[in-house]
């Protein structure tokens, strides 16, 4: 089973550059859309707002004004969390959410260029 998350974006070229700057690869780009490969089973589809609108019957949420979802990427260690979030901030993202560091998880967040809330998360592995 695979998961495809679809997000509306205002400027597709700007969003594609942002996610490649974070180290993600893009796959299966078609007119008005691009797929950010998270792993073999998960992709985030970036759809230009007019393309996104052609799939829905409701108004498109403005992620800069409200939170429609929190997208969480699981990482293997805290250094990877910091690396991803630091790259995002350097590429124009803004900090989002509240840093969590409680011995069970290490988590930091950012809002992408369209305001979508992303979190990078590392869960402590149980011993044994």
mmCIF file of C-alpha atoms in Angstrom:
data_model
loop_
_atom_site.group_PDB
_atom_site.id
_atom_site.type_symbol
_atom_site.label_atom_id
_atom_site.label_comp_id
_atom_site.label_asym_id
_atom_site.label_seq_id
_atom_site.Cartn_x
_atom_site.Cartn_y
_atom_site.Cartn_z
ATOM 1 C CA UNK A 1 0.000 0.000 0.000
ATOM 2 C CA UNK A 2 1.216 3.502 -0.817
ATOM 3 C CA UNK A 3 0.264 6.928 0.498
ATOM 4 C CA UNK A 4 0.033 10.018 -1.720
ATOM 5 C CA UNK A 5 -0.570 13.295 0.121
ATOM 6 C CA UNK A 6 -1.727 16.120 -2.163
ATOM 7 C CA UNK A 7 -0.923 19.741 -1.327
ATOM 8 C CA UNK A 8 -1.907 22.908 -3.182
ATOM 9 C CA UNK A 9 0.962 25.282 -3.972
ATOM 10 C CA UNK A 10 0.917 28.824 -5.342
ATOM 11 C CA UNK A 11 4.186 28.628 -7.314
ATOM 12 C CA UNK A 12 5.074 25.092 -8.397
ATOM 13 C CA UNK A 13 8.598 25.904 -9.595
ATOM 14 C CA UNK A 14 9.419 27.645 -6.301
ATOM 15 C CA UNK A 15 8.049 24.668 -4.326
ATOM 16 C CA UNK A 16 9.987 22.148 -6.437
ATOM 17 C CA UNK A 17 13.218 24.058 -5.778
ATOM 18 C CA UNK A 18 12.428 24.257 -2.042
ATOM 19 C CA UNK A 19 11.977 20.487 -1.686
ATOM 20 C CA UNK A 20 15.014 19.623 -3.809
ATOM 21 C CA UNK A 21 17.009 22.053 -1.628
ATOM 22 C CA UNK A 22 15.949 19.879 1.329
ATOM 23 C CA UNK A 23 17.450 16.829 -0.390
ATOM 24 C CA UNK A 24 14.248 15.198 -1.657
ATOM 25 C CA UNK A 25 13.949 13.882 -5.203
ATOM 26 C CA UNK A 26 11.018 14.630 -7.485
ATOM 27 C CA UNK A 27 9.237 11.963 -9.496
ATOM 28 C CA UNK A 28 6.554 11.731 -12.148
ATOM 29 C CA UNK A 29 6.190 15.397 -12.836
ATOM 30 C CA UNK A 30 3.284 16.292 -15.120
ATOM 31 C CA UNK A 31 1.863 19.645 -16.121
ATOM 32 C CA UNK A 32 0.933 21.528 -12.966
ATOM 33 C CA UNK A 33 2.188 18.914 -10.512
ATOM 34 C CA UNK A 34 5.295 17.299 -9.066
ATOM 35 C CA UNK A 35 5.788 14.442 -6.638
ATOM 36 C CA UNK A 36 8.169 14.734 -3.680
ATOM 37 C CA UNK A 37 9.459 11.237 -2.911
ATOM 38 C CA UNK A 38 9.545 10.640 0.847
ATOM 39 C CA UNK A 39 10.210 6.896 0.462
ATOM 40 C CA UNK A 40 9.028 3.981 -1.706
ATOM 41 C CA UNK A 41 5.585 4.002 -0.138
ATOM 42 C CA UNK A 42 5.017 7.731 0.434
ATOM 43 C CA UNK A 43 4.955 10.712 -1.895
ATOM 44 C CA UNK A 44 3.749 14.265 -1.411
ATOM 45 C CA UNK A 45 2.127 15.558 -4.561
ATOM 46 C CA UNK A 46 2.584 19.290 -5.105
ATOM 47 C CA UNK A 47 -0.287 20.555 -7.229
ATOM 48 C CA UNK A 48 -0.528 24.078 -8.601
ATOM 49 C CA UNK A 49 -3.655 25.601 -7.062
ATOM 50 C CA UNK A 50 -5.703 25.470 -10.321
ATOM 51 C CA UNK A 51 -4.878 21.763 -10.725
ATOM 52 C CA UNK A 52 -5.651 21.052 -7.050
ATOM 53 C CA UNK A 53 -8.966 22.910 -7.426
ATOM 54 C CA UNK A 54 -9.959 20.597 -10.291
ATOM 55 C CA UNK A 55 -10.002 17.652 -7.834
ATOM 56 C CA UNK A 56 -12.060 19.223 -5.026
ATOM 57 C CA UNK A 57 -15.498 20.733 -4.504
ATOM 58 C CA UNK A 58 -14.644 22.854 -1.453
ATOM 59 C CA UNK A 59 -12.587 26.010 -1.135
ATOM 60 C CA UNK A 60 -8.820 25.471 -0.907
ATOM 61 C CA UNK A 61 -7.579 26.225 2.612
ATOM 62 C CA UNK A 62 -4.992 28.960 3.019
ATOM 63 C CA UNK A 63 -2.255 27.116 4.921
ATOM 64 C CA UNK A 64 -0.678 30.460 5.793
ATOM 65 C CA UNK A 65 -3.750 31.377 7.865
ATOM 66 C CA UNK A 66 -4.948 28.034 9.231
ATOM 67 C CA UNK A 67 -3.584 24.541 9.820
ATOM 68 C CA UNK A 68 -5.212 21.867 7.691
ATOM 69 C CA UNK A 69 -2.768 19.098 8.603
ATOM 70 C CA UNK A 70 0.626 18.406 10.131
ATOM 71 C CA UNK A 71 2.883 16.352 7.891
ATOM 72 C CA UNK A 72 5.401 14.361 9.924
ATOM 73 C CA UNK A 73 8.535 12.778 8.462
ATOM 74 C CA UNK A 74 10.114 10.069 10.624
ATOM 75 C CA UNK A 75 13.877 10.294 10.934
ATOM 76 C CA UNK A 76 16.405 7.804 12.303
ATOM 77 C CA UNK A 77 18.223 10.158 14.685
ATOM 78 C CA UNK A 78 18.078 13.701 16.112
ATOM 79 C CA UNK A 79 20.896 14.892 13.832
ATOM 80 C CA UNK A 80 18.719 14.089 10.796
ATOM 81 C CA UNK A 81 15.846 16.046 12.374
ATOM 82 C CA UNK A 82 18.084 19.074 12.828
ATOM 83 C CA UNK A 83 19.568 18.721 9.337
ATOM 84 C CA UNK A 84 16.167 18.653 7.610
ATOM 85 C CA UNK A 85 14.695 21.531 9.601
ATOM 86 C CA UNK A 86 17.848 23.636 9.280
ATOM 87 C CA UNK A 87 17.853 23.086 5.494
ATOM 88 C CA UNK A 88 14.179 24.061 5.347
ATOM 89 C CA UNK A 89 14.767 27.265 7.303
ATOM 90 C CA UNK A 90 17.760 28.141 5.099
ATOM 91 C CA UNK A 91 15.584 27.578 1.998
ATOM 92 C CA UNK A 92 12.943 30.054 3.170
ATOM 93 C CA UNK A 93 10.694 28.084 5.522
ATOM 94 C CA UNK A 94 9.594 29.525 8.854
ATOM 95 C CA UNK A 95 9.662 27.772 12.236
ATOM 96 C CA UNK A 96 6.396 26.009 13.153
ATOM 97 C CA UNK A 97 5.121 24.068 16.117
ATOM 98 C CA UNK A 98 6.908 23.543 19.386
ATOM 99 C CA UNK A 99 10.214 21.692 19.654
ATOM 100 C CA UNK A 100 9.709 18.422 21.556
ATOM 101 C CA UNK A 101 12.613 16.803 23.362
ATOM 102 C CA UNK A 102 11.504 14.506 26.172
ATOM 103 C CA UNK A 103 13.673 11.398 25.966
ATOM 104 C CA UNK A 104 11.021 9.558 23.951
ATOM 105 C CA UNK A 105 10.986 11.841 20.950
ATOM 106 C CA UNK A 106 12.952 14.626 19.350
ATOM 107 C CA UNK A 107 10.834 16.773 17.066
ATOM 108 C CA UNK A 108 11.109 20.136 15.304
ATOM 109 C CA UNK A 109 8.854 21.769 12.759
ATOM 110 C CA UNK A 110 8.689 24.271 9.929
ATOM 111 C CA UNK A 111 6.114 25.808 7.617
ATOM 112 C CA UNK A 112 6.994 25.423 3.944
ATOM 113 C CA UNK A 113 6.771 28.251 1.429
ATOM 114 C CA UNK A 114 2.977 27.860 1.174
ATOM 115 C CA UNK A 115 2.490 27.616 4.947
ATOM 116 C CA UNK A 116 2.009 23.828 5.178
ATOM 117 C CA UNK A 117 3.137 22.571 8.609
ATOM 118 C CA UNK A 118 5.871 19.897 8.515
ATOM 119 C CA UNK A 119 7.527 18.144 11.469
ATOM 120 C CA UNK A 120 10.696 16.054 11.535
ATOM 121 C CA UNK A 121 10.472 13.380 14.249
ATOM 122 C CA UNK A 122 12.856 10.878 15.772
ATOM 123 C CA UNK A 123 11.388 8.400 18.249
ATOM 124 C CA UNK A 124 13.694 6.740 20.782
ATOM 125 C CA UNK A 125 14.112 3.070 20.023
ATOM 126 C CA UNK A 126 13.208 0.776 22.914
ATOM 127 C CA UNK A 127 16.044 -1.338 24.277
ATOM 128 C CA UNK A 128 15.891 -5.061 23.675
#
